[in-house]
mmCIF file of C-alpha atoms in Angstrom:
data_model
loop_
_atom_site.group_PDB
_atom_site.id
_atom_site.type_symbol
_atom_site.label_atom_id
_atom_site.label_comp_id
_atom_site.label_asym_id
_atom_site.label_seq_id
_atom_site.Cartn_x
_atom_site.Cartn_y
_atom_site.Cartn_z
ATOM 1 C CA UNK X 1 114.610 -1.167 160.200
ATOM 2 C CA UNK X 2 115.417 -1.006 156.472
ATOM 3 C CA UNK X 3 116.919 -4.508 156.652
ATOM 4 C CA UNK X 4 113.754 -5.774 158.325
ATOM 5 C CA UNK X 5 111.588 -4.259 155.570
ATOM 6 C CA UNK X 6 113.891 -5.727 152.942
ATOM 7 C CA UNK X 7 113.710 -9.225 154.390
ATOM 8 C CA UNK X 8 109.927 -9.034 154.756
ATOM 9 C CA UNK X 9 109.661 -7.913 151.148
ATOM 10 C CA UNK X 10 111.908 -10.763 150.072
ATOM 11 C CA UNK X 11 109.711 -13.262 151.959
ATOM 12 C CA UNK X 12 106.615 -12.102 150.132
ATOM 13 C CA UNK X 13 108.390 -12.244 146.784
ATOM 14 C CA UNK X 14 108.726 -16.023 147.148
ATOM 15 C CA UNK X 15 111.727 -18.265 146.702
ATOM 16 C CA UNK X 16 111.208 -18.804 142.958
ATOM 17 C CA UNK X 17 111.852 -15.206 141.906
ATOM 18 C CA UNK X 18 115.308 -13.914 142.772
ATOM 19 C CA UNK X 19 116.079 -10.216 142.663
ATOM 20 C CA UNK X 20 119.582 -10.794 141.306
ATOM 21 C CA UNK X 21 120.114 -12.502 137.961
ATOM 22 C CA UNK X 22 123.687 -13.772 137.418
ATOM 23 C CA UNK X 23 125.351 -13.341 134.044
ATOM 24 C CA UNK X 24 124.785 -16.139 131.548
ATOM 25 C CA UNK X 25 127.156 -17.509 128.885
ATOM 26 C CA UNK X 26 125.517 -15.620 126.007
ATOM 27 C CA UNK X 27 126.547 -12.312 127.603
ATOM 28 C CA UNK X 28 130.190 -13.361 127.461
ATOM 29 C CA UNK X 29 129.851 -14.610 123.871
ATOM 30 C CA UNK X 30 129.315 -10.996 122.832
ATOM 31 C CA UNK X 31 132.781 -10.129 124.147
ATOM 32 C CA UNK X 32 134.362 -12.227 121.383
ATOM 33 C CA UNK X 33 136.905 -13.802 123.689
ATOM 34 C CA UNK X 34 137.657 -16.866 121.486
ATOM 35 C CA UNK X 35 139.939 -14.938 119.069
ATOM 36 C CA UNK X 36 141.706 -13.466 122.096
ATOM 37 C CA UNK X 37 142.818 -16.896 123.309
ATOM 38 C CA UNK X 38 143.993 -17.920 119.843
ATOM 39 C CA UNK X 39 145.983 -14.694 119.695
ATOM 40 C CA UNK X 40 147.603 -15.389 123.033
ATOM 41 C CA UNK X 41 149.060 -18.804 122.243
ATOM 42 C CA UNK X 42 151.137 -18.247 119.123
ATOM 43 C CA UNK X 43 154.736 -17.437 118.247
ATOM 44 C CA UNK X 44 154.975 -13.646 118.454
ATOM 45 C CA UNK X 45 157.296 -12.292 115.773
ATOM 46 C CA UNK X 46 157.556 -8.707 116.889
ATOM 47 C CA UNK X 47 156.320 -5.689 118.757
ATOM 48 C CA UNK X 48 153.319 -5.129 116.491
ATOM 49 C CA UNK X 49 151.681 -8.436 117.307
ATOM 50 C CA UNK X 50 152.158 -7.830 121.031
ATOM 51 C CA UNK X 51 150.742 -4.317 120.713
ATOM 52 C CA UNK X 52 147.721 -5.900 119.014
ATOM 53 C CA UNK X 53 147.315 -8.394 121.875
ATOM 54 C CA UNK X 54 147.558 -5.563 124.426
ATOM 55 C CA UNK X 55 144.869 -3.655 122.517
ATOM 56 C CA UNK X 56 142.608 -6.731 122.504
ATOM 57 C CA UNK X 57 143.095 -6.976 126.271
ATOM 58 C CA UNK X 58 142.285 -3.281 126.769
ATOM 59 C CA UNK X 59 139.121 -3.704 124.726
ATOM 60 C CA UNK X 60 138.125 -6.867 126.583
ATOM 61 C CA UNK X 61 138.770 -5.214 129.956
ATOM 62 C CA UNK X 62 136.640 -2.235 128.942
ATOM 63 C CA UNK X 63 133.855 -4.610 127.887
ATOM 64 C CA UNK X 64 134.073 -6.480 131.194
ATOM 65 C CA UNK X 65 133.883 -3.178 133.086
ATOM 66 C CA UNK X 66 130.823 -2.190 131.067
ATOM 67 C CA UNK X 67 129.288 -5.560 131.895
ATOM 68 C CA UNK X 68 130.009 -5.006 135.587
ATOM 69 C CA UNK X 69 128.494 -1.532 135.472
ATOM 70 C CA UNK X 70 125.422 -2.221 133.351
ATOM 71 C CA UNK X 71 124.540 -5.740 134.461
ATOM 72 C CA UNK X 72 125.843 -6.279 137.992
ATOM 73 C CA UNK X 73 125.898 -2.831 139.601
ATOM 74 C CA UNK X 74 122.626 -1.881 137.937
ATOM 75 C CA UNK X 75 120.947 -4.799 139.696
ATOM 76 C CA UNK X 76 122.750 -4.142 142.972
ATOM 77 C CA UNK X 77 121.407 -0.586 142.973
ATOM 78 C CA UNK X 78 117.763 -1.708 142.852
ATOM 79 C CA UNK X 79 115.283 -2.875 145.466
ATOM 80 C CA UNK X 80 115.680 -4.823 147.743
ATOM 81 C CA UNK X 81 119.446 -4.219 147.772
ATOM 82 C CA UNK X 82 119.056 -0.459 148.227
ATOM 83 C CA UNK X 83 117.684 -1.125 151.716
ATOM 84 C CA UNK X 84 120.789 -2.996 152.873
ATOM 85 C CA UNK X 85 123.481 -1.426 155.080
ATOM 86 C CA UNK X 86 126.112 -2.344 152.469
ATOM 87 C CA UNK X 87 126.222 -1.832 148.734
ATOM 88 C CA UNK X 88 128.239 -3.065 145.815
ATOM 89 C CA UNK X 89 130.378 -0.376 144.199
ATOM 90 C CA UNK X 90 133.156 -0.159 141.655
ATOM 91 C CA UNK X 91 136.601 0.927 142.762
ATOM 92 C CA UNK X 92 139.346 2.289 140.538
ATOM 93 C CA UNK X 93 142.738 0.939 141.580
ATOM 94 C CA UNK X 94 146.083 2.692 141.236
ATOM 95 C CA UNK X 95 147.217 -0.070 138.829
ATOM 96 C CA UNK X 96 144.370 0.776 136.466
ATOM 97 C CA UNK X 97 141.663 -1.886 136.674
ATOM 98 C CA UNK X 98 138.228 -1.230 138.119
ATOM 99 C CA UNK X 99 136.930 -3.881 140.515
ATOM 100 C CA UNK X 100 133.605 -4.543 142.209
ATOM 101 C CA UNK X 101 133.736 -4.095 145.985
ATOM 102 C CA UNK X 102 131.349 -4.222 148.940
ATOM 103 C CA UNK X 103 131.103 -0.920 150.802
ATOM 104 C CA UNK X 104 129.281 0.062 153.957
ATOM 105 C CA UNK X 105 126.639 2.675 153.155
ATOM 106 C CA UNK X 106 127.624 6.148 154.264
ATOM 107 C CA UNK X 107 131.253 5.227 155.022
ATOM 108 C CA UNK X 108 134.408 4.329 153.142
ATOM 109 C CA UNK X 109 134.718 0.939 154.854
ATOM 110 C CA UNK X 110 135.048 -1.805 152.230
ATOM 111 C CA UNK X 111 135.584 -5.522 151.997
ATOM 112 C CA UNK X 112 134.077 -8.947 151.709
ATOM 113 C CA UNK X 113 133.803 -9.065 155.514
ATOM 114 C CA UNK X 114 130.891 -6.623 155.260
ATOM 115 C CA UNK X 115 129.115 -9.035 152.931
ATOM 116 C CA UNK X 116 129.850 -12.000 155.249
ATOM 117 C CA UNK X 117 128.541 -10.118 158.288
ATOM 118 C CA UNK X 118 125.338 -9.234 156.440
ATOM 119 C CA UNK X 119 124.822 -12.858 155.358
ATOM 120 C CA UNK X 120 125.121 -13.992 158.989
ATOM 121 C CA UNK X 121 122.452 -11.520 160.143
ATOM 122 C CA UNK X 122 119.317 -13.215 161.516
ATOM 123 C CA UNK X 123 116.995 -10.925 159.554
ATOM 124 C CA UNK X 124 118.370 -12.004 156.164
ATOM 125 C CA UNK X 125 115.833 -14.328 154.581
ATOM 126 C CA UNK X 126 116.692 -17.395 152.554
ATOM 127 C CA UNK X 127 115.776 -15.615 149.312
ATOM 128 C CA UNK X 128 117.894 -12.586 150.112
ATOM 129 C CA UNK X 129 120.727 -14.868 151.203
ATOM 130 C CA UNK X 130 120.551 -16.662 147.845
ATOM 131 C CA UNK X 131 120.698 -13.339 146.008
ATOM 132 C CA UNK X 132 123.622 -12.108 148.095
ATOM 133 C CA UNK X 133 125.474 -15.367 147.479
ATOM 134 C CA UNK X 134 124.861 -15.167 143.712
ATOM 135 C CA UNK X 135 126.040 -11.544 143.702
ATOM 136 C CA UNK X 136 129.220 -12.422 145.581
ATOM 137 C CA UNK X 137 130.031 -15.328 143.275
ATOM 138 C CA UNK X 138 129.494 -13.071 140.262
ATOM 139 C CA UNK X 139 131.636 -10.312 141.813
ATOM 140 C CA UNK X 140 134.493 -12.732 142.525
ATOM 141 C CA UNK X 141 134.441 -14.229 139.015
ATOM 142 C CA UNK X 142 134.193 -10.888 137.209
ATOM 143 C CA UNK X 143 136.988 -9.372 139.307
ATOM 144 C CA UNK X 144 139.176 -12.378 138.469
ATOM 145 C CA UNK X 145 138.458 -11.998 134.751
ATOM 146 C CA UNK X 146 139.257 -8.285 134.831
ATOM 147 C CA UNK X 147 142.454 -8.965 136.774
ATOM 148 C CA UNK X 148 143.644 -11.651 134.353
ATOM 149 C CA UNK X 149 142.962 -9.605 131.240
ATOM 150 C CA UNK X 150 144.683 -6.576 132.768
ATOM 151 C CA UNK X 151 147.739 -8.669 133.728
ATOM 152 C CA UNK X 152 148.012 -10.103 130.206
ATOM 153 C CA UNK X 153 147.747 -6.578 128.760
ATOM 154 C CA UNK X 154 150.499 -5.353 131.057
ATOM 155 C CA UNK X 155 152.735 -8.324 130.166
ATOM 156 C CA UNK X 156 152.093 -7.838 126.437
ATOM 157 C CA UNK X 157 153.053 -4.167 126.712
ATOM 158 C CA UNK X 158 156.241 -5.019 128.622
ATOM 159 C CA UNK X 159 157.133 -7.748 126.145
ATOM 160 C CA UNK X 160 156.486 -5.416 123.180
ATOM 161 C CA UNK X 161 158.832 -2.839 124.709
ATOM 162 C CA UNK X 162 161.540 -5.470 125.256
ATOM 163 C CA UNK X 163 161.157 -6.684 121.668
ATOM 164 C CA UNK X 164 161.450 -3.103 120.424
ATOM 165 C CA UNK X 165 164.668 -2.669 122.439
ATOM 166 C CA UNK X 166 166.053 -5.978 121.107
ATOM 167 C CA UNK X 167 165.220 -4.939 117.538
ATOM 168 C CA UNK X 168 166.929 -1.563 118.047
ATOM 169 C CA UNK X 169 170.136 -3.258 119.279
ATOM 170 C CA UNK X 170 170.006 -5.750 116.401
ATOM 171 C CA UNK X 171 169.420 -3.024 113.792
ATOM 172 C CA UNK X 172 172.207 -0.850 115.165
ATOM 173 C CA UNK X 173 174.717 -3.705 115.110
ATOM 174 C CA UNK X 174 173.568 -4.894 111.667
ATOM 175 C CA UNK X 175 174.126 -1.401 110.268
ATOM 176 C CA UNK X 176 177.624 -1.342 111.785
ATOM 177 C CA UNK X 177 178.424 -4.678 110.103
ATOM 178 C CA UNK X 178 177.083 -3.494 106.741
ATOM 179 C CA UNK X 179 178.981 -0.214 107.035
ATOM 180 C CA UNK X 180 182.163 -2.077 107.974
ATOM 181 C CA UNK X 181 181.791 -4.353 104.930
ATOM 182 C CA UNK X 182 181.350 -1.326 102.718
ATOM 183 C CA UNK X 183 184.476 0.295 104.127
ATOM 184 C CA UNK X 184 186.420 -2.961 103.719
ATOM 185 C CA UNK X 185 185.274 -3.306 100.107
ATOM 186 C CA UNK X 186 186.220 0.314 99.367
ATOM 187 C CA UNK X 187 189.716 -0.077 100.853
ATOM 188 C CA UNK X 188 190.292 -3.305 98.888
ATOM 189 C CA UNK X 189 189.365 -1.533 95.645
ATOM 190 C CA UNK X 190 191.847 1.236 96.440
ATOM 191 C CA UNK X 191 194.627 -1.293 97.053
#
């Protein structure tokens, strides 16, 4: 019944006005991602630079999650989408990132199959279908961006730790060499 009301409402709204507005390029420009890419492709000289890259990734991921929450989910939680038997939600994963998912209302069942089933429903109008398609494309792209940034952050952290370990081994051995030279010089002076 709610789906029927939603599709009737969508018909009267007309095909020109969509209920869902996808993100535009200017929204991403505010995330300042250009310096991030320049910072990724350079010769890293130590742990500090990798820590800085990881921090940039954390910040970018947080900004993408805010974008998902304030721009995508905010729209998905308005009419006519509130009348649908599925809803878009955000899901925290055990690895850390937060992704957008489709969830059946009133249950824990999740997945893109719910979205596909809804799109195939005879009562879904062309306008609503267009909105659902735009939402799904936006969800897929944003999830990919969050995943990539999180993976780069994780790799930068791992690389920073490995560089710190390599520097510790180097420093320890260098100190042994310097100490050995000092002992050799002292014994030569005694002789």
